[in-house]
Short mmCIF file of C-alpha atoms in Angstrom, two decimals:
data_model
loop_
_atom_site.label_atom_id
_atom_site.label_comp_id
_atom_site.label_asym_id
_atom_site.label_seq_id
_atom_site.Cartn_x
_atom_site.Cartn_y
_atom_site.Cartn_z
CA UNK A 7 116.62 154.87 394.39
CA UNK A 8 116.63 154.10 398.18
CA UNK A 9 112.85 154.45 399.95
CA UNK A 10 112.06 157.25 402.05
CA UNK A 11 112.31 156.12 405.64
CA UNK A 12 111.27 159.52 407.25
CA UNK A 13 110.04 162.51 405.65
CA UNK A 14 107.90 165.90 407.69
CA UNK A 15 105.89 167.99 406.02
CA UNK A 16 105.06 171.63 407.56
CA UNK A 17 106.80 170.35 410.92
CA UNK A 18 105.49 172.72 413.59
CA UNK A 19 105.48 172.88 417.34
CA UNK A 20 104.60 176.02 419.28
CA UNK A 21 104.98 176.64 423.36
CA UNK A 22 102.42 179.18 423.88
CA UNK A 23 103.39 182.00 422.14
CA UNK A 24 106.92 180.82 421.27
CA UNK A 25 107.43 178.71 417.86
CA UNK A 26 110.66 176.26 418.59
CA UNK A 27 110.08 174.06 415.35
CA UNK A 28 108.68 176.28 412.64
CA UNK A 29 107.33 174.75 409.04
CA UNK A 30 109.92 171.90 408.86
CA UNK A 31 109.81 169.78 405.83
CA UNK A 32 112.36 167.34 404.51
CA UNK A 33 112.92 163.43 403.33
CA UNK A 34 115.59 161.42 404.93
CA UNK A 35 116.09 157.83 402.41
CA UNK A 36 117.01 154.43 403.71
CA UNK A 37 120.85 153.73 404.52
CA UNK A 38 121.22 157.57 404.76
CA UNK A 39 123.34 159.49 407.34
CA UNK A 40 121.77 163.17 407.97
CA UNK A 41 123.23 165.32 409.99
CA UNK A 42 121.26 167.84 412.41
CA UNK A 43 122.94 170.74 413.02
CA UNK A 44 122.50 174.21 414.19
CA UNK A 45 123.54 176.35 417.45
CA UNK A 46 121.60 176.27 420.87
CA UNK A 47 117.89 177.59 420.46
CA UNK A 48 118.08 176.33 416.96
CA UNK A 49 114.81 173.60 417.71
CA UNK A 50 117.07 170.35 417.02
CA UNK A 51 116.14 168.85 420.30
CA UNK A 52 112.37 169.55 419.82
CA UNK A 53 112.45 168.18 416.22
CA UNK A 54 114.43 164.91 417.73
CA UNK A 55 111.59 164.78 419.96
CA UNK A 56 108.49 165.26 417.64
CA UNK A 57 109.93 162.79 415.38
CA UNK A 58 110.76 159.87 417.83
CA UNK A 59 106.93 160.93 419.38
CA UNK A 60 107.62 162.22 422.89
CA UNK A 61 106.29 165.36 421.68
CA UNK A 62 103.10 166.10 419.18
CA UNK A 63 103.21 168.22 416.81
CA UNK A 64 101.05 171.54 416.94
CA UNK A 65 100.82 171.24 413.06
CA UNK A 66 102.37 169.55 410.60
CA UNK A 67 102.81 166.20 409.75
CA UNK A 68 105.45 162.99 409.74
CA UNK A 69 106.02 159.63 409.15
CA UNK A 70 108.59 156.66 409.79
CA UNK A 71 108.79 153.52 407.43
CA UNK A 72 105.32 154.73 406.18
CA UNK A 73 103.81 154.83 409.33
CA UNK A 74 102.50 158.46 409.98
CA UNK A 75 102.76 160.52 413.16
CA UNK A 76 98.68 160.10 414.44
CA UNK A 77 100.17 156.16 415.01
CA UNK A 78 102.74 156.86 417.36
CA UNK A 79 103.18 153.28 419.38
CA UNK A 80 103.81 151.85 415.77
CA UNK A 81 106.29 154.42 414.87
CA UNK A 82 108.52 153.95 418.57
CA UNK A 83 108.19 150.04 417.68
CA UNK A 84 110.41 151.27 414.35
CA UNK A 85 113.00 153.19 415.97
CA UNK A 86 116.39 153.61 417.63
CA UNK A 87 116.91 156.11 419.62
CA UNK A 88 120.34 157.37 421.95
CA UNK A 89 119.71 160.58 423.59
CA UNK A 90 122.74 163.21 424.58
CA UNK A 91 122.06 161.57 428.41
CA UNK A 92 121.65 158.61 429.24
CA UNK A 93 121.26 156.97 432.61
CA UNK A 94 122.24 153.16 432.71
CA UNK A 95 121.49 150.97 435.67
CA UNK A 96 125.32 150.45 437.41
CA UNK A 97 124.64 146.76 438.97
CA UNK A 98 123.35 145.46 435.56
CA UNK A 99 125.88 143.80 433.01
CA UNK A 100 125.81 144.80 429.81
CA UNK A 101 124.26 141.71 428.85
CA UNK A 102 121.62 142.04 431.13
CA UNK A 103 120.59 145.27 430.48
CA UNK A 104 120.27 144.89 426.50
CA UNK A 105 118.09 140.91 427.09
CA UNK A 106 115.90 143.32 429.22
CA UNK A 107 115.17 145.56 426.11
CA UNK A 108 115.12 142.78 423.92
CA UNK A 109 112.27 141.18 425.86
CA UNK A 110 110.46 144.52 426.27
CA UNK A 111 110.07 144.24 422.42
CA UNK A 112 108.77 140.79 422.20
CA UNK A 113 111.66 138.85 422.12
CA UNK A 114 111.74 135.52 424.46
CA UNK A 115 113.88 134.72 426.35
CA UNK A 116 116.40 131.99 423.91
CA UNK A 117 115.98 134.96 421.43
CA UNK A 118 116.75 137.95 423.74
CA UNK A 119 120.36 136.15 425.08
CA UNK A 120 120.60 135.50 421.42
CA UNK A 121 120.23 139.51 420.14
CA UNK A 122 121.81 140.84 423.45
CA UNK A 123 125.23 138.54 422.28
CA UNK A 124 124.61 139.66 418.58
CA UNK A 125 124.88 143.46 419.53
CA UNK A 126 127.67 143.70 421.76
CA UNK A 127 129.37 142.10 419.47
CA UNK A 128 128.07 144.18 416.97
CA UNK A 129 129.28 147.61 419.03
CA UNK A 130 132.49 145.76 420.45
CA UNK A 131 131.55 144.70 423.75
CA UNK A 132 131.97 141.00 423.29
CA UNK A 133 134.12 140.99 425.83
CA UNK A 134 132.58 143.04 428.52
CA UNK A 135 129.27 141.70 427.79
CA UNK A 136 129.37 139.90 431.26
CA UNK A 137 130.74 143.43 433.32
CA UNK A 138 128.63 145.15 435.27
CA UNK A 139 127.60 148.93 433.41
CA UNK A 140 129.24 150.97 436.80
CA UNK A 141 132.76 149.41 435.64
CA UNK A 142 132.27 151.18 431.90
CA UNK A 143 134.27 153.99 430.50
CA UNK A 144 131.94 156.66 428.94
CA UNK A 145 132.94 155.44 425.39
CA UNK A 146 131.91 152.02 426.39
CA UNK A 147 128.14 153.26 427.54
CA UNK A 148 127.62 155.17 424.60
CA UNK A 149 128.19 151.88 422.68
CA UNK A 150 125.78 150.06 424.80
CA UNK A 151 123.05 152.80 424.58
CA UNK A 152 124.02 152.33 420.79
CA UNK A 153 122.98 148.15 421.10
CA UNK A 154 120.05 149.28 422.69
CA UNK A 155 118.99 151.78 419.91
CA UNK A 156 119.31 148.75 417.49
CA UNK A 157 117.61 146.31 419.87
CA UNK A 158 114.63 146.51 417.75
CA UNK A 159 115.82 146.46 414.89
CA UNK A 160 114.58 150.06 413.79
CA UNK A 161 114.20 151.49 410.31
CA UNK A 162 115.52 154.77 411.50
CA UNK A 163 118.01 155.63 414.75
CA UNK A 164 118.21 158.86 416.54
CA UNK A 165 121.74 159.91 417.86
CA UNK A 166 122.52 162.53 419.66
CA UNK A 167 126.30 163.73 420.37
CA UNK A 168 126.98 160.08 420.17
CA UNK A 169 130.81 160.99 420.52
CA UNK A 170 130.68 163.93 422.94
CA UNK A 171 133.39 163.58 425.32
CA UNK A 172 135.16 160.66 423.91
CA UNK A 173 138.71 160.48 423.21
CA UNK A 174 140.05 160.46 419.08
CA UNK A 175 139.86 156.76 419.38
CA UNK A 176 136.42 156.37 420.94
CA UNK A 177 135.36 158.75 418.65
CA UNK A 178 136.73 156.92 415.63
CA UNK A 179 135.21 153.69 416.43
CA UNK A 180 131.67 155.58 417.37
CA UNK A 181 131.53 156.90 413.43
CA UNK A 182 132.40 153.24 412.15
CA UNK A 183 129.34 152.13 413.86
CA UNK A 184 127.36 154.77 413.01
CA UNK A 185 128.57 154.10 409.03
CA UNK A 186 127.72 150.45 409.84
CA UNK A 187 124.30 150.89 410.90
CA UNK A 188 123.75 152.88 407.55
CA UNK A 189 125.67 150.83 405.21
CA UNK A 190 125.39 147.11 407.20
CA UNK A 191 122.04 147.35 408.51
CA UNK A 192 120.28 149.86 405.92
CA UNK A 193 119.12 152.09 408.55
CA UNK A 194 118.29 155.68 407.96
CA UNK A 195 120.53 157.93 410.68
CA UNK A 196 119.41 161.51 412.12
CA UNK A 197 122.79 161.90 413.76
CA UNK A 198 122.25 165.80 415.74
CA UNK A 199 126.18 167.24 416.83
CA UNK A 200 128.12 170.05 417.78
CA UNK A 201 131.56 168.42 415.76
CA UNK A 202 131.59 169.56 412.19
CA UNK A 203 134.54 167.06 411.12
CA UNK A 204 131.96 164.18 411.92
CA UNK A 205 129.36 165.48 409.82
CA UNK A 206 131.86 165.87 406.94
CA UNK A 207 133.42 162.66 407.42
CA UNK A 208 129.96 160.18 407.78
CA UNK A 209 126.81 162.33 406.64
CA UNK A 210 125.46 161.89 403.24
CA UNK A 211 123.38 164.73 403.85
CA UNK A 212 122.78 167.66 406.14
CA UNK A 213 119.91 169.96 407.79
CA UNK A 214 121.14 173.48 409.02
CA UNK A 215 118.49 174.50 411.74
CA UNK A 216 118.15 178.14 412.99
CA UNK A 217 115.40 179.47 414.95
CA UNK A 218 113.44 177.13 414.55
CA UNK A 219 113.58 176.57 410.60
CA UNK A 220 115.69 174.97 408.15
CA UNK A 221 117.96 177.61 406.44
CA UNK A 222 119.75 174.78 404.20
CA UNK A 223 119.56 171.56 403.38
CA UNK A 224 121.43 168.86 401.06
CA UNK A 225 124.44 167.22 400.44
CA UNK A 226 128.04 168.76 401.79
CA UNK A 227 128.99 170.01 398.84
CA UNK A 228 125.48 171.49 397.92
CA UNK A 229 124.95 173.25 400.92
CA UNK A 230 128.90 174.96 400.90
CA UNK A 231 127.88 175.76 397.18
CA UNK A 232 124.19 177.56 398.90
CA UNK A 233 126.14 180.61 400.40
CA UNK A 234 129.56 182.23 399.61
CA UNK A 235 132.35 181.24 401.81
CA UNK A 236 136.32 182.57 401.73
CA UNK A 237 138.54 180.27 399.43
CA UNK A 238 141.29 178.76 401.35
CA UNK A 239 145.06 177.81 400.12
CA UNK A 240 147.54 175.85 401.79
CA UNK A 241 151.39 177.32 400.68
CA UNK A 242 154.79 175.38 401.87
CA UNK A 243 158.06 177.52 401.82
CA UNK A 244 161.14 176.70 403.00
CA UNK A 245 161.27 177.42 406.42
CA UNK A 246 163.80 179.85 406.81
CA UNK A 247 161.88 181.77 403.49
CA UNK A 248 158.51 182.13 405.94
CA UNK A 249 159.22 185.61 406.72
CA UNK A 250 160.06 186.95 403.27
CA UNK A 251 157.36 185.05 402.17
CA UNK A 252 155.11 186.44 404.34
CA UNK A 253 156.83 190.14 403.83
CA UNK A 254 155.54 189.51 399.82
CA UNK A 255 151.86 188.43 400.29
CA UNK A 256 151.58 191.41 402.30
CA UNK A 257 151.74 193.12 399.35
CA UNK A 258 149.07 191.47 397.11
CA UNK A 259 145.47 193.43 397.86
CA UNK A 260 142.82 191.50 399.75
CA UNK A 261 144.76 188.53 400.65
CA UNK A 262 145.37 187.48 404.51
CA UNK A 263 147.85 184.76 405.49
CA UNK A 264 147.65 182.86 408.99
CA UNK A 265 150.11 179.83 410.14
CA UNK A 266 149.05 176.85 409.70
CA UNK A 267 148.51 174.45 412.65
CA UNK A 268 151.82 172.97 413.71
CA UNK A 269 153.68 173.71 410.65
CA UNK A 270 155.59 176.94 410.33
CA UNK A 271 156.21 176.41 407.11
CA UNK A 272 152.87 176.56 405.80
CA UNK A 273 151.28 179.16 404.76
CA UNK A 274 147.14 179.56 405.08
CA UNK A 275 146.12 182.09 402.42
CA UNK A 276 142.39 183.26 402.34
CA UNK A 277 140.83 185.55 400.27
CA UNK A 278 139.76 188.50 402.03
CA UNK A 279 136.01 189.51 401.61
CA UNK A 280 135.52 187.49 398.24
CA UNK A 281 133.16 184.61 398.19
CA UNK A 282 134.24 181.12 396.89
CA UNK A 283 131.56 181.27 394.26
CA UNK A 284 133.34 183.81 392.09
CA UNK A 285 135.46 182.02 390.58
CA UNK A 286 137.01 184.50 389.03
CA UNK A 287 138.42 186.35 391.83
CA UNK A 288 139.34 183.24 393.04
CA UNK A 289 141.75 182.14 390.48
CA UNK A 290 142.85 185.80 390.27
CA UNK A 291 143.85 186.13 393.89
CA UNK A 292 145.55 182.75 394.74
CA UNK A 293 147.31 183.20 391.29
CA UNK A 294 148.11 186.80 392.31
CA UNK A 295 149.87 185.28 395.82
CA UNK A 296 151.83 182.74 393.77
CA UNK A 297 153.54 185.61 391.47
CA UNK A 298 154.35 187.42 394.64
CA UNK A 299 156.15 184.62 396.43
CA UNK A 300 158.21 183.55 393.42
CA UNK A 301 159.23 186.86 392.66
CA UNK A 302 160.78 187.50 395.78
CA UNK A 303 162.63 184.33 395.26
CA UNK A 304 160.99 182.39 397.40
CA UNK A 305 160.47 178.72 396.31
CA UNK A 306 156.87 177.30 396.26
CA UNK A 307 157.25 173.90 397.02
CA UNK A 308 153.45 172.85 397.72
CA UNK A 309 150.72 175.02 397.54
CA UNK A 310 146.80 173.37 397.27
CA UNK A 311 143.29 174.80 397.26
CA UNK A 312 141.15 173.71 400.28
CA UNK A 313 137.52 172.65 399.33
CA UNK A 314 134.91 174.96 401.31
CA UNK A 315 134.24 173.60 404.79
CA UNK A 316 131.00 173.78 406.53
CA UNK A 317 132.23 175.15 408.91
CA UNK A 318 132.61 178.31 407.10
CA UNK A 319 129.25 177.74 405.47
CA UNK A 320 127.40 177.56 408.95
CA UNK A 321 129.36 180.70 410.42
CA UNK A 322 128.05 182.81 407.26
CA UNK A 323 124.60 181.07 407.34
CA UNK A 324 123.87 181.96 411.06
CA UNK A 325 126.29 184.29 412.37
CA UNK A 326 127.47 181.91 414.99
CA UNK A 327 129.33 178.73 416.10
CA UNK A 328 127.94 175.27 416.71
CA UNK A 329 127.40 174.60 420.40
#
């Protein structure tokens, strides 16, 4: 089994009378992918920020790599860190600006040309490398903040939103690099975001915040499993059948049908009111909307079970949306 890289025992911070981070405790293992979620207010900032030190703790403990929180120079010297904002100096090159971080952790100077070539590469950059940071895109900066995080080398690296406001493609290459910074390098990754589909797509595991405490935690398919969530079916009529379709699920209690996106002729079925855990009602309800269709005559020519999402799970966990 993979070392623990990070773990926080009894995690608290307070602001006078208000309690942002309240009794977190959790392990995060080497080559991991966690992701941070929960809605404004929810403390993820103020956790990011006890556990990369710019904030102490008001009680509580952590640790990175086995270095605990009362040694906090050691523990920055062990991580990478991008932050939502992030201001870059415009008349640098990219090559410039990450030898200047590489020298600010030791490296000389044959070394830091060395790493600074090594990471662009690394993020893509190769070829920009020698630009100067006011010509990048936004895609192209969070890359670079991404070489810097790494710059060092760090057992664990801090992301957050890395692919806010980039287009599908940015945001594509943005979740290979975070998989290759778990995977490649062996890093542990606290990734903190607002887009579900990333957290489902790259996190091994994942930490629901909400006022200030954890309300779940675990893998995807243990926390959709913690709390009951609609079941989900995906039907495909003939088109010109949608409507008769339609007319005969109307029919079957405690079933509600929607279109699905960009194709009229399928069919989202949910289960009204009953929880995916009961499996019972489950199987009894989807089978229920299958006897309807055919027996108005309507072929079925697809029809599939969706897993639970998390976003479902997070909706029913804290009554509201990620933002």
């Amino acid at each position: 089994m993979a070392s623990v890289q990070l773990e926080a025992v009894r995690l608290t911070k307070r602001f006078g009378d208000r309690t942002a981070v309240d009794g977190l405790s959790f392990t995060a293992r080497q080559g991991e992918v966690v992701g941070l979620l929960g809605p404004n207010g929810s403390g993820k900032t103020t956790t990011i920020r006890l556990l990369t030190t710019v904030l102490a703790p008001t009680s509580g403990e952590f640790s990175v790599a086995g270095v605990p929180c009362t040694r906090p120079g050691e523990i920055r010297r062990r991580i990478g860190v991008l932050p939502e904002s992030s201001g870059y100096p415009g008349h640098q090159t990219g090559e410039e600006y990450l030898r200047y971080h590489a020298r600010l952790f030791g490296h000389g100077r044959p070394d830091a040309v060395r790493a600074a070539e090594r990471l662009l590469a690394e993020v893509g950059l190769a070829e920009r490398g020698s630009s100067r940071i006011s010509t990048y895109s936004r895609g192209m900066r969070q890359r670079l903040g991404i070489a810097r995080a790494l710059v060092n080398d760090p057992a664990v690296v801090f992301l957050d939103e890395p692919t806010l406001g980039l287009d599908p493609a940015g945001q594509r290459q943005m979740l290979a690099i975070v998989r290759e910074i778990a995977a490649g390098r062996g890093a542990t990754v606290i990734l903190s975001t607002h887009t579900l589909p990333d957290v489902e797509e790259i996190c091994t595991s994942v930490l629901i915040l909400h006022k200030g405490k954890i309300l779940v935690s675990g893998t995807f398919g243990e926390v959709t499993r913690a709390v009951p969530t609609q079941q989900y079916a995906q039907m495909r009529v003939p088109i010109e059948l949608v409507g008769r379709a339609r007319q005969a699920l109307a029919g079957v209690a405690d079933l509600m049908t929607e279109p699905a996106d960009e194709r009229p002729d399928i069919l989202r079925i949910s289960l009204n009111g009953r929880p995916a855990a009961d499996q019972g009602g489950t199987d009894t309800g989807m089978n229920a909307a299958l006897r309807a269709v055919l027996s108005a005559d309507v072929p079925v020519l697809s029809f599939e079970v969706e897993g639970a999402r998390l976003s479902d799970a997070f909706l029913a966990m804290t009554g509201e949306g990620v933002r």
